[in-house]
Amino acid sequence: MPVRSTRGALVAAALAAAVTATALTAPAVAAPTGPDAPTGRHEATRKAAEEIVRAGAPGVLVQARDRYGVRNVDAGVADRTTGRERRAHDRYRIASITKTFVATVVLQLEAEGRLDLDDSVEKWLPGVVRGNGHDGRRVTLRQLLNHTSGIYDVTSDPAFQAKVFGPDFLRHRYDTWTPGQLVGIAMGHAPEFAPGAGWQYSNTNYVLAGMVVEKAAGRPYAEEVERRIIRPLRLRATSLPGTDPRMPRPAGRAYSTLGGDPADPATGVHDVTELNPSVAGAAGEMVSDGADLQRFVRALITGRLLPPAQMKELTKAVPVEPGDGRNAYGLGVVRQQLSCGKEVWGHTGGIHGSGSVVVSTPSGDHTLAANVNGDWVDGLDKVVEAEFCG
């Protein structure tokens, strides 16, 4: 789906074209169910998934749901060593889709009168957003959630990139990062622009949003996400691992070139499945699967999680590029107009070895979630286009 860095922005290296993955298997498509299910209607989705694997990704997993039922598409492998195929119930790191959960909690707190979107960050986090031109007195909570704050993105810091995304990752993958550390790195740089004067994706915004949730609710943001969203919706495959580097089962493996050129034969592909997700925190630590993600986005978009006033705020989207009417960012959600004119809402996420997307039509009657388990090949936007326009 999105645009520029709305893919997740937790992967510093560009997702480039391809190396050949080993032990590829033929893609499988589950037949649509229901009396009116059209034959071959999702052939385009299958082909788009296959193309990502041909471009070099180890494996792709897609699940879609509409009035005809649920369809699962898998291509490539979940494990390059064993050749195990990807499976519909596999869990994966959803990275920046975490932001949609966090924004939902903030809006629920507003509905309860516990905070206001026009509150300053300073009100909740005194002295935290200061330095090099940053001033939390001028930044609102709304500007954190829609990325108009101008606050520097911690993942753009060169030293942080070298330690977290490059070859040094292998030495630092189990390091624990606190929200204060992440924000502190960002405060070492000047803002991108004055608050409200532009749009720029920044993971720091959501690290701060998680800190605000804890102040306003009196509990860590992860507990609030579990209490307010995961448990009520019975999202049994969804979790916030905190500092636990392990993946809950069932899950495949995740792979990365750690910034190396995938076209260079000397570039290695590394298993990056285990990592301490505190490096992302409230900006991208969560784990889920395709069924849970669709249940969540469907509940959110159809108003089950928020009152009408907060739904209006959620979907009040700002353009991510001047004059771009096709792509806009609301409060933790992206609105995208596809090539066929259809509109979808959702989010994407990218972290070491994992790229994900979840989208829904405005009515919630057609949803999709997908994941690729290699971070040097993109193409999930084409899967979305194929599903909704193919």
Short mmCIF file of C-alpha atoms in Angstrom, two decimals:
data_model
loop_
_atom_site.label_atom_id
_atom_site.label_comp_id
_atom_site.label_asym_id
_atom_site.label_seq_id
_atom_site.Cartn_x
_atom_site.Cartn_y
_atom_site.Cartn_z
CA MET A 1 0.00 0.00 0.00
CA PRO A 2 1.52 3.26 1.02
CA VAL A 3 3.82 5.74 -0.02
CA ARG A 4 7.36 6.48 0.80
CA SER A 5 8.20 5.61 4.37
CA THR A 6 4.72 4.58 5.44
CA ARG A 7 5.82 1.03 4.75
CA GLY A 8 7.18 0.99 8.23
CA ALA A 9 10.41 2.97 8.29
CA LEU A 10 12.06 0.55 10.70
CA VAL A 11 14.15 -0.91 7.90
CA ALA A 12 16.89 1.58 7.16
CA ALA A 13 18.20 -0.01 3.98
CA ALA A 14 16.10 0.34 0.86
CA LEU A 15 14.23 -2.76 -0.15
CA ALA A 16 15.91 -3.49 -3.45
CA ALA A 17 15.69 -6.05 -6.17
CA ALA A 18 16.68 -9.41 -5.67
CA VAL A 19 18.78 -12.36 -4.92
CA THR A 20 17.54 -15.81 -5.69
CA ALA A 21 16.04 -17.55 -2.69
CA THR A 22 16.80 -21.21 -2.21
CA ALA A 23 14.44 -24.15 -1.88
CA LEU A 24 11.45 -22.35 -3.39
CA THR A 25 8.20 -24.23 -3.55
CA ALA A 26 5.17 -23.74 -5.73
CA PRO A 27 2.61 -21.26 -4.43
CA ALA A 28 -0.62 -22.61 -3.05
CA VAL A 29 -4.03 -20.97 -3.16
CA ALA A 30 -6.91 -22.06 -0.97
CA ALA A 31 -10.17 -22.19 -2.88
CA PRO A 32 -12.70 -19.47 -2.03
CA THR A 33 -15.66 -20.73 -0.04
CA GLY A 34 -19.36 -19.90 -0.32
CA PRO A 35 -22.11 -20.63 -2.85
CA ASP A 36 -21.34 -17.60 -5.00
CA ALA A 37 -17.56 -17.84 -4.94
CA PRO A 38 -16.21 -16.89 -8.35
CA THR A 39 -13.71 -19.26 -9.91
CA GLY A 40 -10.22 -17.83 -10.39
CA ARG A 41 -11.19 -14.38 -9.13
CA HIS A 42 -8.02 -14.11 -7.08
CA GLU A 43 -5.60 -15.35 -9.70
CA ALA A 44 -4.07 -11.86 -9.85
CA THR A 45 -3.30 -11.99 -6.11
CA ARG A 46 -1.57 -15.33 -6.50
CA LYS A 47 0.52 -14.03 -9.41
CA ALA A 48 1.53 -10.92 -7.47
CA ALA A 49 2.71 -13.10 -4.57
CA GLU A 50 4.65 -15.34 -6.93
CA GLU A 51 6.35 -12.33 -8.48
CA ILE A 52 7.75 -11.24 -5.12
CA VAL A 53 9.32 -14.68 -4.67
CA ARG A 54 10.71 -14.61 -8.23
CA ALA A 55 12.29 -11.26 -7.34
CA GLY A 56 14.22 -13.01 -4.57
CA ALA A 57 12.09 -13.02 -1.42
CA PRO A 58 12.16 -16.26 0.58
CA GLY A 59 8.38 -16.40 1.02
CA VAL A 60 5.10 -14.50 0.94
CA LEU A 61 1.91 -15.10 2.91
CA VAL A 62 -1.43 -13.52 2.00
CA GLN A 63 -4.87 -13.88 3.52
CA ALA A 64 -7.96 -12.07 2.19
CA ARG A 65 -11.57 -12.07 3.36
CA ASP A 66 -14.71 -10.87 1.62
CA ARG A 67 -18.34 -11.98 1.28
CA TYR A 68 -17.22 -15.15 -0.48
CA GLY A 69 -15.09 -16.31 2.43
CA VAL A 70 -11.40 -16.54 3.30
CA ARG A 71 -8.57 -17.22 0.85
CA ASN A 72 -4.98 -18.03 1.72
CA VAL A 73 -2.10 -17.63 -0.72
CA ASP A 74 1.44 -18.69 0.04
CA ALA A 75 4.52 -18.60 -2.14
CA GLY A 76 8.10 -19.60 -1.43
CA VAL A 77 9.23 -20.85 1.96
CA ALA A 78 9.02 -20.00 5.64
CA ASP A 79 12.42 -21.58 6.32
CA ARG A 80 15.27 -21.52 3.79
CA THR A 81 17.08 -24.33 5.61
CA THR A 82 14.30 -26.88 5.96
CA GLY A 83 12.18 -25.77 3.00
CA ARG A 84 9.05 -25.61 5.15
CA GLU A 85 6.26 -23.74 3.36
CA ARG A 86 4.56 -20.72 4.81
CA ARG A 87 1.30 -21.50 6.60
CA ALA A 88 -1.85 -19.44 7.05
CA HIS A 89 -1.57 -19.33 10.84
CA ASP A 90 2.10 -18.35 10.97
CA ARG A 91 2.81 -15.32 13.12
CA TYR A 92 5.15 -12.54 12.05
CA ARG A 93 6.48 -9.20 13.22
CA ILE A 94 4.04 -6.51 12.06
CA ALA A 95 6.36 -3.58 12.81
CA SER A 96 4.66 -0.23 12.16
CA ILE A 97 1.16 -1.69 12.06
CA THR A 98 1.69 -1.38 15.83
CA LYS A 99 1.07 2.33 15.31
CA THR A 100 -2.57 1.69 14.40
CA PHE A 101 -3.11 -0.10 17.71
CA VAL A 102 -1.41 2.69 19.66
CA ALA A 103 -3.38 5.44 17.91
CA THR A 104 -6.61 3.56 18.66
CA VAL A 105 -5.78 3.49 22.38
CA VAL A 106 -4.99 7.22 22.38
CA LEU A 107 -8.36 7.92 20.74
CA GLN A 108 -10.15 5.72 23.28
CA LEU A 109 -8.50 7.69 26.07
CA GLU A 110 -9.70 10.89 24.44
CA ALA A 111 -13.24 9.51 24.23
CA GLU A 112 -13.05 8.88 28.00
CA GLY A 113 -11.94 12.46 28.65
CA ARG A 114 -8.54 11.40 29.94
CA LEU A 115 -6.60 13.41 27.37
CA ASP A 116 -7.22 15.68 24.40
CA LEU A 117 -5.67 15.43 20.95
CA ASP A 118 -4.85 19.13 21.19
CA ASP A 119 -2.90 18.66 24.42
CA SER A 120 0.75 19.52 24.10
CA VAL A 121 3.32 16.77 24.44
CA GLU A 122 4.86 18.90 27.17
CA LYS A 123 1.70 18.55 29.29
CA TRP A 124 2.19 14.80 29.49
CA LEU A 125 5.95 14.49 29.13
CA PRO A 126 7.51 17.60 30.68
CA GLY A 127 10.96 18.35 29.35
CA VAL A 128 11.18 15.22 27.19
CA VAL A 129 10.87 16.87 23.77
CA ARG A 130 13.58 19.51 24.06
CA GLY A 131 16.88 20.23 22.37
CA ASN A 132 18.21 21.37 19.00
CA GLY A 133 15.01 23.26 18.23
CA HIS A 134 12.55 20.64 19.48
CA ASP A 135 9.93 22.04 21.83
CA GLY A 136 7.20 19.80 23.25
CA ARG A 137 5.17 22.87 24.21
CA ARG A 138 4.47 23.47 20.51
CA VAL A 139 3.73 19.86 19.51
CA THR A 140 0.27 18.35 20.01
CA LEU A 141 -0.71 14.72 20.47
CA ARG A 142 -2.60 14.91 17.18
CA GLN A 143 0.63 15.92 15.43
CA LEU A 144 2.39 12.88 16.88
CA LEU A 145 -0.28 10.55 15.54
CA ASN A 146 -0.49 12.01 12.03
CA HIS A 147 3.25 12.66 11.63
CA THR A 148 3.00 16.44 11.31
CA SER A 149 5.08 17.10 14.44
CA GLY A 150 8.37 17.63 12.60
CA ILE A 151 10.14 15.58 15.30
CA TYR A 152 13.28 13.89 14.01
CA ASP A 153 12.95 10.16 13.28
CA VAL A 154 15.28 8.16 15.52
CA THR A 155 15.77 5.57 12.78
CA SER A 156 17.38 8.25 10.58
CA ASP A 157 20.25 8.74 13.02
CA PRO A 158 23.42 7.44 11.26
CA ALA A 159 24.96 5.88 14.38
CA PHE A 160 21.67 4.19 15.27
CA GLN A 161 21.35 2.87 11.72
CA ALA A 162 24.86 1.43 11.77
CA LYS A 163 24.27 -0.31 15.09
CA VAL A 164 20.75 -1.57 14.45
CA PHE A 165 20.35 -2.14 10.72
CA GLY A 166 23.80 -2.92 9.35
CA PRO A 167 26.17 -5.83 10.05
CA ASP A 168 26.52 -4.62 13.67
CA PHE A 169 22.95 -5.87 14.19
CA LEU A 170 24.37 -9.37 14.70
CA ARG A 171 26.24 -8.13 17.79
CA HIS A 172 23.45 -5.93 19.09
CA ARG A 173 20.29 -7.87 18.23
CA TYR A 174 19.59 -8.67 21.91
CA ASP A 175 20.22 -5.16 23.25
CA THR A 176 17.40 -3.54 25.20
CA TRP A 177 16.38 0.01 24.29
CA THR A 178 14.25 2.21 26.52
CA PRO A 179 11.80 4.78 25.12
CA GLY A 180 13.89 7.47 26.78
CA GLN A 181 17.00 6.32 24.94
CA LEU A 182 15.21 6.34 21.58
CA VAL A 183 13.74 9.81 22.12
CA GLY A 184 17.09 11.06 23.40
CA ILE A 185 18.79 10.04 20.15
CA ALA A 186 16.16 11.95 18.17
CA MET A 187 16.61 15.05 20.32
CA GLY A 188 20.25 15.13 19.27
CA HIS A 189 19.09 16.39 15.86
CA ALA A 190 17.14 19.39 14.65
CA PRO A 191 13.45 18.95 13.80
CA GLU A 192 12.49 18.31 10.19
CA PHE A 193 10.17 21.34 10.21
CA ALA A 194 8.09 23.44 12.60
CA PRO A 195 5.13 21.58 14.14
CA GLY A 196 2.24 21.45 11.69
CA ALA A 197 4.28 22.83 8.79
CA GLY A 198 4.69 19.57 6.86
CA TRP A 199 4.41 15.80 6.90
CA GLN A 200 7.23 13.38 7.61
CA TYR A 201 7.03 9.83 8.93
CA SER A 202 8.82 9.57 12.27
CA ASN A 203 8.99 6.55 14.54
CA THR A 204 9.87 8.90 17.40
CA ASN A 205 6.28 10.20 17.27
CA TYR A 206 4.91 6.83 18.31
CA VAL A 207 7.57 6.10 20.90
CA LEU A 208 6.34 9.34 22.48
CA ALA A 209 2.69 8.34 22.00
CA GLY A 210 3.35 5.13 23.93
CA MET A 211 4.88 7.18 26.74
CA VAL A 212 1.82 9.47 26.78
CA VAL A 213 -0.52 6.47 27.02
CA GLU A 214 1.35 5.26 30.09
CA LYS A 215 1.06 8.68 31.75
CA ALA A 216 -2.63 9.11 30.94
CA ALA A 217 -3.74 5.56 31.70
CA GLY A 218 -1.42 4.75 34.57
CA ARG A 219 -0.33 1.52 32.88
CA PRO A 220 2.28 0.67 30.22
CA TYR A 221 0.97 1.14 26.69
CA ALA A 222 1.32 -2.60 26.04
CA GLU A 223 -1.08 -3.41 28.87
CA GLU A 224 -3.58 -0.90 27.48
CA VAL A 225 -3.38 -2.41 23.99
CA GLU A 226 -3.99 -5.87 25.46
CA ARG A 227 -6.83 -4.72 27.73
CA ARG A 228 -8.62 -2.52 25.21
CA ILE A 229 -8.08 -4.30 21.88
CA ILE A 230 -6.46 -7.72 22.00
CA ARG A 231 -8.67 -9.29 24.66
CA PRO A 232 -12.04 -7.82 23.54
CA LEU A 233 -11.42 -8.85 19.93
CA ARG A 234 -9.95 -12.22 20.96
CA LEU A 235 -6.80 -11.69 18.94
CA ARG A 236 -5.12 -14.86 20.12
CA ALA A 237 -2.14 -14.64 17.75
CA THR A 238 -1.36 -11.02 18.63
CA SER A 239 1.19 -10.03 21.26
CA LEU A 240 3.49 -7.30 22.49
CA PRO A 241 6.76 -9.10 23.29
CA GLY A 242 8.48 -6.21 25.09
CA THR A 243 12.12 -7.33 25.31
CA ASP A 244 11.60 -11.02 24.46
CA PRO A 245 13.57 -11.74 21.26
CA ARG A 246 11.83 -15.03 20.50
CA MET A 247 8.95 -15.49 18.09
CA PRO A 248 5.83 -17.24 19.41
CA ARG A 249 4.84 -20.39 17.54
CA PRO A 250 3.78 -21.10 14.89
CA ALA A 251 6.16 -18.90 12.95
CA GLY A 252 8.61 -19.13 10.09
CA ARG A 253 12.00 -17.45 9.87
CA ALA A 254 12.88 -13.88 8.88
CA TYR A 255 15.80 -12.95 6.63
CA SER A 256 17.85 -9.84 5.87
CA THR A 257 20.85 -8.74 3.85
CA LEU A 258 21.54 -6.18 6.61
CA GLY A 259 21.83 -3.41 4.09
CA GLY A 260 24.02 -5.34 1.65
CA ASP A 261 23.33 -5.10 -2.07
CA PRO A 262 21.22 -8.16 -2.94
CA ALA A 263 22.50 -8.03 -6.51
CA ASP A 264 26.06 -8.60 -5.30
CA PRO A 265 26.86 -12.35 -5.15
CA ALA A 266 29.06 -11.69 -2.12
CA THR A 267 26.12 -10.36 -0.08
CA GLY A 268 24.97 -12.79 2.58
CA VAL A 269 21.41 -13.44 3.67
CA HIS A 270 21.13 -13.60 7.46
CA ASP A 271 18.53 -15.18 9.70
CA VAL A 272 17.28 -12.24 11.78
CA THR A 273 14.26 -13.95 13.33
CA GLU A 274 15.38 -13.30 16.88
CA LEU A 275 15.73 -9.67 17.93
CA ASN A 276 14.89 -7.56 20.96
CA PRO A 277 11.79 -5.64 19.81
CA SER A 278 12.37 -2.82 22.30
CA VAL A 279 14.36 -1.29 19.45
CA ALA A 280 10.96 -0.43 17.98
CA GLY A 281 8.77 -0.20 21.09
CA ALA A 282 5.42 1.53 20.60
CA ALA A 283 6.46 2.38 17.04
CA GLY A 284 6.66 -1.25 15.92
CA GLU A 285 7.17 -4.10 18.40
CA MET A 286 4.05 -6.21 17.85
CA VAL A 287 3.56 -9.74 16.50
CA SER A 288 0.37 -11.02 14.86
CA ASP A 289 -1.02 -13.10 12.00
CA GLY A 290 -3.21 -12.47 8.98
CA ALA A 291 -6.52 -13.43 10.56
CA ASP A 292 -6.02 -11.27 13.66
CA LEU A 293 -4.87 -8.27 11.66
CA GLN A 294 -7.96 -8.41 9.48
CA ARG A 295 -10.26 -8.80 12.48
CA PHE A 296 -8.64 -5.75 14.07
CA VAL A 297 -8.76 -3.49 11.01
CA ARG A 298 -12.33 -4.52 10.26
CA ALA A 299 -13.42 -3.71 13.83
CA LEU A 300 -11.58 -0.39 13.71
CA ILE A 301 -12.83 0.81 10.33
CA THR A 302 -16.44 -0.16 11.02
CA GLY A 303 -16.55 1.80 14.30
CA ARG A 304 -16.55 -1.04 16.82
CA LEU A 305 -13.56 0.32 18.73
CA LEU A 306 -14.20 4.08 18.65
CA PRO A 307 -17.18 6.42 19.06
CA PRO A 308 -18.23 8.54 16.03
CA ALA A 309 -16.31 11.64 17.14
CA GLN A 310 -13.05 9.70 17.42
CA MET A 311 -13.73 7.87 14.14
CA LYS A 312 -13.92 11.28 12.50
CA GLU A 313 -10.54 12.18 13.98
CA LEU A 314 -9.04 8.81 13.01
CA THR A 315 -9.92 9.31 9.35
CA LYS A 316 -9.10 13.03 9.11
CA ALA A 317 -6.13 12.38 6.84
CA VAL A 318 -3.41 14.76 5.65
CA PRO A 319 -1.61 14.36 2.30
CA VAL A 320 1.81 12.78 2.55
CA GLU A 321 2.99 14.67 -0.53
CA PRO A 322 1.88 18.13 -1.64
CA GLY A 323 -0.90 17.81 -4.19
CA ASP A 324 -1.14 14.01 -3.77
CA GLY A 325 -4.81 13.15 -3.46
CA ARG A 326 -4.29 9.38 -3.56
CA ASN A 327 -2.37 8.83 -0.34
CA ALA A 328 -3.04 10.47 3.01
CA TYR A 329 -2.25 9.71 6.65
CA GLY A 330 -4.88 9.86 9.38
CA LEU A 331 -4.23 9.01 13.02
CA GLY A 332 -2.27 5.78 12.70
CA VAL A 333 -4.01 4.78 9.46
CA VAL A 334 -3.29 5.40 5.79
CA ARG A 335 -5.94 6.14 3.19
CA GLN A 336 -5.01 4.99 -0.29
CA GLN A 337 -6.81 5.27 -3.56
CA LEU A 338 -5.90 2.33 -5.79
CA SER A 339 -5.40 2.43 -9.55
CA CYS A 340 -8.96 1.19 -10.15
CA GLY A 341 -10.42 3.97 -8.02
CA LYS A 342 -11.16 1.85 -4.96
CA GLU A 343 -10.26 3.22 -1.54
CA VAL A 344 -8.63 1.20 1.23
CA TRP A 345 -7.54 2.03 4.76
CA GLY A 346 -4.79 0.36 6.75
CA HIS A 347 -1.07 0.43 7.45
CA THR A 348 2.18 -1.22 6.49
CA GLY A 349 5.17 -2.25 8.57
CA GLY A 350 8.80 -3.08 7.98
CA ILE A 351 11.36 -4.43 10.43
CA HIS A 352 14.36 -6.75 10.10
CA GLY A 353 13.34 -9.60 7.80
CA SER A 354 9.63 -8.81 7.80
CA GLY A 355 7.40 -6.58 5.67
CA SER A 356 3.66 -6.53 6.33
CA VAL A 357 0.45 -4.83 5.24
CA VAL A 358 -3.18 -4.86 6.35
CA VAL A 359 -5.95 -2.98 4.55
CA SER A 360 -9.73 -2.79 4.47
CA THR A 361 -12.37 -1.22 2.30
CA PRO A 362 -14.28 1.57 4.13
CA SER A 363 -17.24 -0.77 4.67
CA GLY A 364 -15.03 -3.49 6.15
CA ASP A 365 -16.47 -6.07 3.75
CA HIS A 366 -13.16 -6.81 2.03
CA THR A 367 -9.86 -7.04 3.90
CA LEU A 368 -6.33 -8.30 3.25
CA ALA A 369 -3.22 -8.98 5.31
CA ALA A 370 0.11 -10.03 3.84
CA ASN A 371 3.72 -10.58 4.86
CA VAL A 372 7.06 -11.12 3.14
CA ASN A 373 9.86 -12.71 5.21
CA GLY A 374 12.79 -10.95 3.54
CA ASP A 375 13.50 -7.22 3.80
CA TRP A 376 15.37 -6.68 0.52
CA VAL A 377 12.40 -7.27 -1.77
CA ASP A 378 9.20 -5.24 -1.78
CA GLY A 379 5.99 -5.74 -3.74
CA LEU A 380 3.17 -6.01 -1.21
CA ASP A 381 1.66 -2.88 -2.77
CA LYS A 382 1.18 -4.93 -5.93
CA VAL A 383 -0.50 -7.68 -3.92
CA VAL A 384 -2.98 -5.10 -2.60
CA GLU A 385 -3.60 -3.76 -6.11
CA ALA A 386 -4.10 -7.28 -7.43
CA GLU A 387 -6.57 -8.26 -4.70
CA PHE A 388 -8.77 -5.18 -4.90
CA CYS A 389 -8.37 -4.22 -8.56
CA GLY A 390 -7.36 -7.48 -10.30
#
